Coordinates of C-alpha atoms and ligand atoms in Angstrom, one line a residue:
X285 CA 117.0 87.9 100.0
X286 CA 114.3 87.4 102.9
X287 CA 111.5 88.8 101.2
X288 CA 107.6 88.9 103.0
X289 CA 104.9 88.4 100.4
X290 CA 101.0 89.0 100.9
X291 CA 98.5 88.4 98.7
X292 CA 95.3 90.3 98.6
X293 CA 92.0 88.7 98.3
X294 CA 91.8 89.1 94.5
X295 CA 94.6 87.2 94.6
X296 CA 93.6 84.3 96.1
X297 CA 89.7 84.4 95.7
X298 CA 89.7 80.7 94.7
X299 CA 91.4 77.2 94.1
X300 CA 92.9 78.7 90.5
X301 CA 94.7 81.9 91.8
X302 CA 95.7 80.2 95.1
X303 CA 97.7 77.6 92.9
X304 CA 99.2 80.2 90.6
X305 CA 100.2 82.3 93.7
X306 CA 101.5 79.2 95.3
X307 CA 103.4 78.8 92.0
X308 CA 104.7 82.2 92.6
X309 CA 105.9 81.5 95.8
X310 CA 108.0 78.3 95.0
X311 CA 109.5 79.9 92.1
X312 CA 110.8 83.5 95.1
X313 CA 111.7 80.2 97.4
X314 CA 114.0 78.4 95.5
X315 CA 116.7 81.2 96.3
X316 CA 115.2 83.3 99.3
X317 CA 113.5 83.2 102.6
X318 CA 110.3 84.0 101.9
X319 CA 107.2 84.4 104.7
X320 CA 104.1 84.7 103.2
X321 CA 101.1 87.1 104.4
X322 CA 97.3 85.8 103.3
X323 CA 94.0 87.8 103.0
X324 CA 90.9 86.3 103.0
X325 CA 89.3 85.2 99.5
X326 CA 87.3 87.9 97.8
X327 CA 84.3 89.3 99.4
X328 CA 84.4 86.9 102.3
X329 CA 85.1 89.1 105.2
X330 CA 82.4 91.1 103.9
X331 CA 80.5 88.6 103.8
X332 CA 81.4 87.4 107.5
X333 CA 80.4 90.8 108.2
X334 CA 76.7 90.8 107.1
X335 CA 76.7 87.2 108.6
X336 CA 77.3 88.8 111.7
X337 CA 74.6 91.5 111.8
X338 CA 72.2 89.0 110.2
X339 CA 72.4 86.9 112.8
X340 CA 72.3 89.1 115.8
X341 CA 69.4 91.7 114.1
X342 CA 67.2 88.6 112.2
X343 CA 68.4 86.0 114.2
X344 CA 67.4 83.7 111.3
X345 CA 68.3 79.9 111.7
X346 CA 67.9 78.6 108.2
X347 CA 70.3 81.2 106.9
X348 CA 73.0 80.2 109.1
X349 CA 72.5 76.9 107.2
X350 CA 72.5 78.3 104.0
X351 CA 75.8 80.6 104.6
X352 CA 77.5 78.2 106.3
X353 CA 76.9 75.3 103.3
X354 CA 78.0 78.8 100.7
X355 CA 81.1 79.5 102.9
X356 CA 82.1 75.8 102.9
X357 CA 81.8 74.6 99.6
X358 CA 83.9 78.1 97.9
X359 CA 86.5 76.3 100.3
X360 CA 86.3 72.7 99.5
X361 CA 86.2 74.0 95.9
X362 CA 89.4 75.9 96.4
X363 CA 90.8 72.7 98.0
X364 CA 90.2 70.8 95.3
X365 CA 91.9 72.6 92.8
X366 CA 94.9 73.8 95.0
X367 CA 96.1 71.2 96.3
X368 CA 96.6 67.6 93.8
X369 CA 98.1 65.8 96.7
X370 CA 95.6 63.4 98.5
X371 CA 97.5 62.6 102.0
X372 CA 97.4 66.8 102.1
X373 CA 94.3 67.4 100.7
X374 CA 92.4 65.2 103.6
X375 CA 94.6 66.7 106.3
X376 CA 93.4 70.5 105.2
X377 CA 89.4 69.5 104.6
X378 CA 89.8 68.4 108.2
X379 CA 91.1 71.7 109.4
X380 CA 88.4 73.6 107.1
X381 CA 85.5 71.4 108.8
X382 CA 86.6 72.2 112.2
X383 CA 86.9 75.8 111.4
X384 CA 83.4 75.7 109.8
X385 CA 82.0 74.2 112.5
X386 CA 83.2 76.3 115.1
X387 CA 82.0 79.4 113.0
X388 CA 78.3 77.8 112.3
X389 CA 78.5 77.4 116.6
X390 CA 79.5 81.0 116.9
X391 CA 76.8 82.2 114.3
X392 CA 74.3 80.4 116.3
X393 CA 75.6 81.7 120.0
X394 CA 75.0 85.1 117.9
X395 CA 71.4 84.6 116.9
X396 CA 70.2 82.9 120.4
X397 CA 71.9 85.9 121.9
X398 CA 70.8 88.9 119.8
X399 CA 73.7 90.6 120.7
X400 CA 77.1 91.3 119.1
X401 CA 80.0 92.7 120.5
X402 CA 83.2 94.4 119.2
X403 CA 85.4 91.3 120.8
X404 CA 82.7 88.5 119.2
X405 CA 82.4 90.6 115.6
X406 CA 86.3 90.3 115.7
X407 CA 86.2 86.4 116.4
X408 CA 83.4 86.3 113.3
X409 CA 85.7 88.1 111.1
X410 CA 88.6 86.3 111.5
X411 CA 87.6 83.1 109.7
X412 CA 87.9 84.3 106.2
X413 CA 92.0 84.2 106.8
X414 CA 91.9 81.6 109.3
X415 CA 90.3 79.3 106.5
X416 CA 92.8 80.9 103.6
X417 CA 96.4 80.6 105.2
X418 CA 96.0 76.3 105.8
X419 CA 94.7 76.2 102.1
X420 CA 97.7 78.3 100.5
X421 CA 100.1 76.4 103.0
X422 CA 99.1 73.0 101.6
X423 CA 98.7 74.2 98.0
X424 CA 102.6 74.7 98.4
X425 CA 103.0 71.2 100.4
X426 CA 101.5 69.6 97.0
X427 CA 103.8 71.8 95.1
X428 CA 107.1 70.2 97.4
X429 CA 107.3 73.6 99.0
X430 CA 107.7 73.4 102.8
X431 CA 105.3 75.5 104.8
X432 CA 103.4 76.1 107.9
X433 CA 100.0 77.8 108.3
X434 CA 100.0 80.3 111.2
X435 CA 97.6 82.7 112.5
X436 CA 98.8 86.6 113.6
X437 CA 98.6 85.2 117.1
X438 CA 100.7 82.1 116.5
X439 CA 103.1 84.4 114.3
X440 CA 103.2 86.5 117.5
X441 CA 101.6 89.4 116.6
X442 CA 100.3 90.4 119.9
X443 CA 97.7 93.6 120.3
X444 CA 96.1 95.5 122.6
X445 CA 92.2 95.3 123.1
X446 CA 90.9 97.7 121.1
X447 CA 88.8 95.3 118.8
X448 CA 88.0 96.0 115.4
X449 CA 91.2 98.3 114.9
X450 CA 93.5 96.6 117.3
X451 CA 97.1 98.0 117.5
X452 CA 99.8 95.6 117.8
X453 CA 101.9 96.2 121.1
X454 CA 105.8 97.0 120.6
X455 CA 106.6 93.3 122.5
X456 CA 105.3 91.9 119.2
X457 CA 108.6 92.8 117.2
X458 CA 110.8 89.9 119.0
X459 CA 108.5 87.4 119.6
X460 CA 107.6 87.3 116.1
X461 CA 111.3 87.2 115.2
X462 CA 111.8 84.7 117.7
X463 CA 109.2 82.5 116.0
X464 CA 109.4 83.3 112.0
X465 CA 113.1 83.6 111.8
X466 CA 114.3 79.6 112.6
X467 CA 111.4 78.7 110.9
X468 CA 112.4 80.7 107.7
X469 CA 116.4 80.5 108.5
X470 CA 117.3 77.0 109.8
X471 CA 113.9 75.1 108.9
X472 CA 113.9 76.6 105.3
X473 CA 109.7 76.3 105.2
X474 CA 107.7 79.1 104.7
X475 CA 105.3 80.2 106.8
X476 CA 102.0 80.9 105.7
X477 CA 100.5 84.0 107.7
X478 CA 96.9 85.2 108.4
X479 CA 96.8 88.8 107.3
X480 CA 94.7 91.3 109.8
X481 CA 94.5 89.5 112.6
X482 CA 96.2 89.3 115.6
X483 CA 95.5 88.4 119.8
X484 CA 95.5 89.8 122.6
X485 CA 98.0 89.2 125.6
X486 CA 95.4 86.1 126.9
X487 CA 95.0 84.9 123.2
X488 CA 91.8 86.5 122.3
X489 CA 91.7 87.0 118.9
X490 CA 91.7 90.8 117.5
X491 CA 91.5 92.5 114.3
X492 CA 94.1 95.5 112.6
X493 CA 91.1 97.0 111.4
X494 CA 89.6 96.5 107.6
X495 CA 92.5 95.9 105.1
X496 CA 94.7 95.2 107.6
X497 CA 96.5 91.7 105.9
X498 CA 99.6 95.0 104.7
X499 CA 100.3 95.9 108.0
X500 CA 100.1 92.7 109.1
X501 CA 103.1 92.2 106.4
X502 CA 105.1 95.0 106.8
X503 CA 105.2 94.5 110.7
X504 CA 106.6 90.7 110.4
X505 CA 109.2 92.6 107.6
X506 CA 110.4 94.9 110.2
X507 CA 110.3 92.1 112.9
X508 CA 112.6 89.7 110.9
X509 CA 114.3 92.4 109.0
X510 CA 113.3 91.6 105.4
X511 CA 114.9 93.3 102.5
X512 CA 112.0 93.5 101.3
X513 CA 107.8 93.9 101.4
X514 CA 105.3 92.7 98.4
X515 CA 102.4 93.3 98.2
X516 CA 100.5 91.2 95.6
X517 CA 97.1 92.6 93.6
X518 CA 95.3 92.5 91.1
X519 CA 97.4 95.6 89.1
X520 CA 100.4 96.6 87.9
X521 CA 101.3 99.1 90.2
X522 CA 100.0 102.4 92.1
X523 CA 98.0 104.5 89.3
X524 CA 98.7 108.0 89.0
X525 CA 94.6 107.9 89.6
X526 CA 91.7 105.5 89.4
X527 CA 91.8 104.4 85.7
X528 CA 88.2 104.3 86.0
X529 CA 87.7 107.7 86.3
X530 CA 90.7 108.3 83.4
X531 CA 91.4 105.8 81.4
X532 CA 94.7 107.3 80.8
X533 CA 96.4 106.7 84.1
X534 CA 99.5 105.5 83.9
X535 CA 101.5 103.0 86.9
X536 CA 103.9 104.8 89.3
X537 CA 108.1 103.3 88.9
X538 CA 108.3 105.3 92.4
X539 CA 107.1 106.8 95.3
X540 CA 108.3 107.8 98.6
X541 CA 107.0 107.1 101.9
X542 CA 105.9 110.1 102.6
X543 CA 103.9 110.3 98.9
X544 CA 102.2 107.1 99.6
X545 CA 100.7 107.8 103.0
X546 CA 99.4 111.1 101.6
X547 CA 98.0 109.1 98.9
X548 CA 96.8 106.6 100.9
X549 CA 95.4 109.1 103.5
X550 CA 93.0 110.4 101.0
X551 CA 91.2 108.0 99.3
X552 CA 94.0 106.0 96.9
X553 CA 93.3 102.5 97.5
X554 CA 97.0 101.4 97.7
X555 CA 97.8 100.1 101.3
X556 CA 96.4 100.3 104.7
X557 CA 97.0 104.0 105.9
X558 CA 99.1 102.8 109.0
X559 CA 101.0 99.7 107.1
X560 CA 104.0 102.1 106.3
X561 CA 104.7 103.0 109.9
X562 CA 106.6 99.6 110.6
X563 CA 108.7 99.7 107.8
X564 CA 109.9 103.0 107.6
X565 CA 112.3 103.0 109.8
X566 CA 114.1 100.4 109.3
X567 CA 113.9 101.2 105.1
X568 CA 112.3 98.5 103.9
X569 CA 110.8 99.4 100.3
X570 CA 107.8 97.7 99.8
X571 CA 107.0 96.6 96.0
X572 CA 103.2 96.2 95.1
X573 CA 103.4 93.7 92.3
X574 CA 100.3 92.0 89.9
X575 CA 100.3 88.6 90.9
X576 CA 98.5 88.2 87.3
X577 CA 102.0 89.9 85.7
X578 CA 104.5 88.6 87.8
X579 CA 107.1 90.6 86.1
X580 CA 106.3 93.8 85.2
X581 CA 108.3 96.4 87.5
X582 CA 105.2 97.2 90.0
X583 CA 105.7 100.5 92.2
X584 CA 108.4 100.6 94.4
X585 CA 107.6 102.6 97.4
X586 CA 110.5 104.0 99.8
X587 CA 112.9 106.6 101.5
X588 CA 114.0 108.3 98.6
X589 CA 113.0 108.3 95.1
X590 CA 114.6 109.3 91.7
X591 CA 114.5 113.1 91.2
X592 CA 111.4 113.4 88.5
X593 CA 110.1 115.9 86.6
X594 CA 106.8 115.3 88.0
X595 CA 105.5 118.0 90.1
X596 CA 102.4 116.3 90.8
X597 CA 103.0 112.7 90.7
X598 CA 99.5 111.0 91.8
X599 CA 95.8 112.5 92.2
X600 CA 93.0 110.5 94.7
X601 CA 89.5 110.9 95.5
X602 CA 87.1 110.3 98.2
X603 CA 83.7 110.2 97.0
X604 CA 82.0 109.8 100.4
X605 CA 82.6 112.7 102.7
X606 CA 80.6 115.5 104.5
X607 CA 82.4 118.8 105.8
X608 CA 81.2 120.4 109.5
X609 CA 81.5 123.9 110.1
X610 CA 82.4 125.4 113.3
X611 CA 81.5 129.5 113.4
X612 CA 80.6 132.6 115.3
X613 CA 82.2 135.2 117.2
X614 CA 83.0 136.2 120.8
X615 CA 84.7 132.8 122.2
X616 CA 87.9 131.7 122.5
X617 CA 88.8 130.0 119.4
X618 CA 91.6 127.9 121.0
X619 CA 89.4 126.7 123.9
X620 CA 86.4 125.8 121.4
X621 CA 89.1 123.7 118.9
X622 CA 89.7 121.7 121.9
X623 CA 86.7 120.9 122.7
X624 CA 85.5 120.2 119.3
X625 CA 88.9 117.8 118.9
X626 CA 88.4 115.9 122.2
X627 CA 84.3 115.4 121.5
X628 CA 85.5 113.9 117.7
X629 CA 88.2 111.6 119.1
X630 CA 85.9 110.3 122.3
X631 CA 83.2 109.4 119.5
X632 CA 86.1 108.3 117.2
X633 CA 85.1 110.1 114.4
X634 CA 87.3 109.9 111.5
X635 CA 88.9 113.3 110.4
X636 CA 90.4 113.7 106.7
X637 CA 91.0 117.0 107.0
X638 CA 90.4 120.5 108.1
X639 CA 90.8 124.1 107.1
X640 CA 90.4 127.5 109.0
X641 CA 89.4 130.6 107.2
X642 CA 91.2 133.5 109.0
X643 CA 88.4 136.3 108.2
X644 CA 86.0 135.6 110.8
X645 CA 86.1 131.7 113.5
X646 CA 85.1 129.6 111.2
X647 CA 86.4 126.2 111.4
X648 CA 85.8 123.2 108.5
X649 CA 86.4 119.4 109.1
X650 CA 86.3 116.9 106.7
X651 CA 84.7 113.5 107.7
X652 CA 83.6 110.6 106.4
X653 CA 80.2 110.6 105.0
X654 CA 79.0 107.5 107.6
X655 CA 80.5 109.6 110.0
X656 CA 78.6 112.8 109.5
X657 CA 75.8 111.9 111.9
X658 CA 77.7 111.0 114.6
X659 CA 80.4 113.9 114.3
X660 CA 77.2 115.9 114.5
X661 CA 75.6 114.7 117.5
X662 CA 78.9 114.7 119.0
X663 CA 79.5 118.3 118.6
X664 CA 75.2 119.1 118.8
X665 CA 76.3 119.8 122.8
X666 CA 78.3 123.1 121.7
X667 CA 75.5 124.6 119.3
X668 CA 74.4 128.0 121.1
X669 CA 74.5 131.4 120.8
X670 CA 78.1 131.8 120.2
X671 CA 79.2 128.8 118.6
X672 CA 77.0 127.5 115.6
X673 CA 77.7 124.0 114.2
X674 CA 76.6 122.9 110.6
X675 CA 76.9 120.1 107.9
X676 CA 77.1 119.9 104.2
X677 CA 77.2 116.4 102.9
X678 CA 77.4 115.0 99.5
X679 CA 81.0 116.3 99.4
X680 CA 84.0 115.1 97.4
X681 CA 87.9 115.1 98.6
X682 CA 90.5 115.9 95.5
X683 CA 93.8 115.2 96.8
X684 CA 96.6 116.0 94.3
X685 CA 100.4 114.5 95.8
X686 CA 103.8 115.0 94.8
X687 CA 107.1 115.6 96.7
X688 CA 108.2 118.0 94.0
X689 CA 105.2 120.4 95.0
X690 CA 107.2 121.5 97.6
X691 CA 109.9 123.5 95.4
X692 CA 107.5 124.4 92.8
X693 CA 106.0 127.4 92.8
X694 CA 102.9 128.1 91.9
X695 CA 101.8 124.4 91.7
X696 CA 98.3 125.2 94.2
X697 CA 97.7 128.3 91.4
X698 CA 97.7 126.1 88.4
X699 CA 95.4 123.6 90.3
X700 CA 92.8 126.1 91.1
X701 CA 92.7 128.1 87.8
X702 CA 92.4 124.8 86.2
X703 CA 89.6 123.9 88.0
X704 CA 88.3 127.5 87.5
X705 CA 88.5 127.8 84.1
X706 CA 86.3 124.5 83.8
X707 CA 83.7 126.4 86.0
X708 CA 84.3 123.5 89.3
X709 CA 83.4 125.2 92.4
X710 CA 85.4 124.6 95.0
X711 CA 84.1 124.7 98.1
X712 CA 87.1 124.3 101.0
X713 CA 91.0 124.3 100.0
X714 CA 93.4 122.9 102.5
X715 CA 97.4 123.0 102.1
X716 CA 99.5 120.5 104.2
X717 CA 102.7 122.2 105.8
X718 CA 104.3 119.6 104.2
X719 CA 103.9 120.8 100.8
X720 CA 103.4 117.4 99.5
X721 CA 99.9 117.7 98.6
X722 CA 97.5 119.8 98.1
X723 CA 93.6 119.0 99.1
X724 CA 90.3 120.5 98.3
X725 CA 86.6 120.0 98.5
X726 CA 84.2 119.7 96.1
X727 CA 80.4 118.7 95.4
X728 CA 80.1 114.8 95.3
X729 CA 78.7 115.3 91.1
X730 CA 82.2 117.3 90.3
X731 CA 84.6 115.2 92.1
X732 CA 85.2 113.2 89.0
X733 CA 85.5 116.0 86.4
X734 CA 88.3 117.7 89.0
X735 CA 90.5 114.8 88.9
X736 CA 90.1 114.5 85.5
X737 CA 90.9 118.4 85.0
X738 CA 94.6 118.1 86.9
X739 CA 95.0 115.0 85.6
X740 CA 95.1 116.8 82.2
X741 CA 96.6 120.0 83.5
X742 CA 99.7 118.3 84.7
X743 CA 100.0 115.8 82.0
X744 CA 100.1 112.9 83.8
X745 CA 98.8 110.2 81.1
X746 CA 101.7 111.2 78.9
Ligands
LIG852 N1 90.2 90.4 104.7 C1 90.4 91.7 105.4 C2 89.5 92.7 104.7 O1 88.9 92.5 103.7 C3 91.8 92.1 105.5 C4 92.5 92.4 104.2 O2 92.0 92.0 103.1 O3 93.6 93.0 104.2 O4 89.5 93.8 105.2
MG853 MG1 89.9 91.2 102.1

């Protein structure tokens, strides 16, 4: 089987998991070709992040020091217990130096400057993988595994310049193939790939945007035709909800395609929203596994699933969003929606969803709560007599997702006098044509207690 692996930070947030995942790994590459897809440790890209705005906003010396010497050592450390062999152990503490210097350089450049752009914030945040793939890749050396680190550029993922959510360009599918596959096929080693990052045409380096290390593996899996994707994490599968908010939940066997975009759409923290386009149409199921339970089943996610009883099959939430209204009378409703559209997509404001109430113009969109402000002063242009723009924050986004919604009836009723005989208001209600899901709005407090009410009302813990 040719099967592409990535492993999310969890997985690999220090020397201990990064040997148990290399472990992994040799036991898959014994029989298959396997390329292997890294995120960065835990909390570093974060970290890289606030680094970055430090530096440009404080411009504060003695904490470039003190991050840098943090940084390093969580590195050396992982080195130290990933890889026992000492000829490979001094060749990667080279590589982790030079890439530690170069950052400390950049962090500096950042300060002196006071200014950071989009392109330099990419360069910042590519480090935490860039220092990741060479130690997994000589954890497995010590193991007798042959690998290779590569970065998304050297693996040829090759984007366009939109930086901070850079989309790979469609040349990227054969030169990748052209460099993984005689490296997986004829070499037998396994590559060991940066997750989320890519370059541009003239080798500047980009990112896929936050969370990006899934498309990153599903786009090589389409390149080099795998059989199949996994993605490694921390749990056993995709939840039929947040088993924080109900303990209850139960793992997944099976979803489609279609059912995990939804899902992933609003709020479900399973993959990167766009990580499924590259593997859909070529069919390649994609397995999210526990690297800490190797073999329980996972979820499988694909085409077509198994028939099920389950009408609604999953339920997500997103706790942080704000809803704009767009009323009044005596304009051209069509004329206005474009309007409104073209200002939200030229300020890049990120839409969840929106609903029209067909009594009077009055149009609702969902955004992101850190988006609010901007969507607002975006729109503020088109607030006059006719047209009146408003916000309402603190709002929460139910999502409840199932394929077989679509030839039940009656599925939206249940939802709703559920919620109603638990006295939750509910504030906006929007149906996708595909039937797949239904979506609604409520205040940030009663998010919770909704998905815990349809949770119950469809009898999804059992
Ligand atoms: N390290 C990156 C992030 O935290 C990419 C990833 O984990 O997929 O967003
Ligand atoms: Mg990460």
């Amino acid at each position: 089987m040719r099967v592409v692996m990535k492993f999310g930070g969890v997985s690999v947030k220090d020397g201990k998991n990064i040997l148990h995942c290399a472990n992994l790994v040799k036991r898959y590459a014994k029989d298959n070709e396997i390329v292997v897809v890294v995120s960065a440790m835990a909390g570093v890209t974060d970290a890289l992040q606030n680094a970055a705005y430090k530096c440009c906003y404080e411009r504060s010396l003695g904490f470039i020091k003190l991050f840098i010497a943090e940084l390093a050592n969580r590195h050396y450390e992982a080195v130290d217990f990933a890889v026992k062999n000492k000829s490979i152990k001094s060749k990667v503490l080279a590589t982790i130096d030079n890439l530690i210097d170069e950052l400390e350089k950049v962090l500096t450049g950042i300060s002196y400057l006071g200014e950071l752009t989009k392109r330099s914030e990419d360069y910042i945040l590519s480090f935490g993988e860039r220092l990741l793939a060479p130690i997994f890749s000589a954890s497995l050396l010590s193991l007798g595994v042959d690998s290779v680190a590569l970065t998304g550029g050297d693996a040829g993922i090759i984007t366009d310049n939109n930086f901070g959510r850079a989309r790979p360009l469609p040349e990227s599918y054969q030169i990748i193939k052209n460099r993984l596959e005689p490296l997986i096929s004829i070499k037998r080693t396994v590559p060991v790939v940066t997750g989320f990052i890519g370059a541009t045409e003239n080798g500047v380096i980009t990112t896929l945007g936050r969370g990006g290390s899934d498309l990153t593996a599903t786009l090589i899996a389409s390149a080099i035709d795998a059989d199949e994707v996994w993605l490694w994490k921390e749990v056993d599968g995709v939840m039929t909800t947040d088993p924080k908010i109900v303990p209850e939940a139960k793992v997944i066997p099976e979803l489609s395609y279609q059912e995990a975009m939804e899902l992933s759409h609003f709020g479900a923290k399973i993959l990167h929203p766009k990580a499924l386009e590259p593997v859909m149409a070529k069919k390649i199921p994609v397995r999210i596994k526990n690297t800490f339970n190797p073999d329980a089943k996972g979820t499988v996610i694909k085409e077509e699933t198994q028939s099920t009883e389950d009408i609604v099959k999953a339920i997500s939430l997103i706790e942080r969003a704000g809803i704009i209204n767009v009323s009044g009378a005596g304009f051209d409703f069509a004329e206005i929606m474009a309007e409104v559209f073209r200002r939200l997509a030229i300020a890049r404001v990120h839409v969840i969803m929106v609903a029209q109430s067909s009594s009077e113009l009055n149009l609702s969109i969902v955004v992101d709560k850190s988006d609010l402000d901007k969507a607002m002063k975006a729109l503020s242009g088109l607030n006059n007599g006719t047209v009146r723009i408003s916000k309402k924050d603190n709002i929460a986004i139910v999502s409840a997702v199932g394929a077989g919604m679509a030839g039940t009836p009656g599925v939206a009723g249940r939802i709703f006098s559920a919620l109603g005989r638990e006295g939750i208001n509910v504030i906006m209600i929007s149906q996708s044509c595909s039937e797949y899901n239904v979506s609604f709005a409520v205040s940030k407090e009663e998010g919770r207690r909704a998905v815990k009410v349809i949770h119950d009302e469809f009898g999804l813990g059992k």
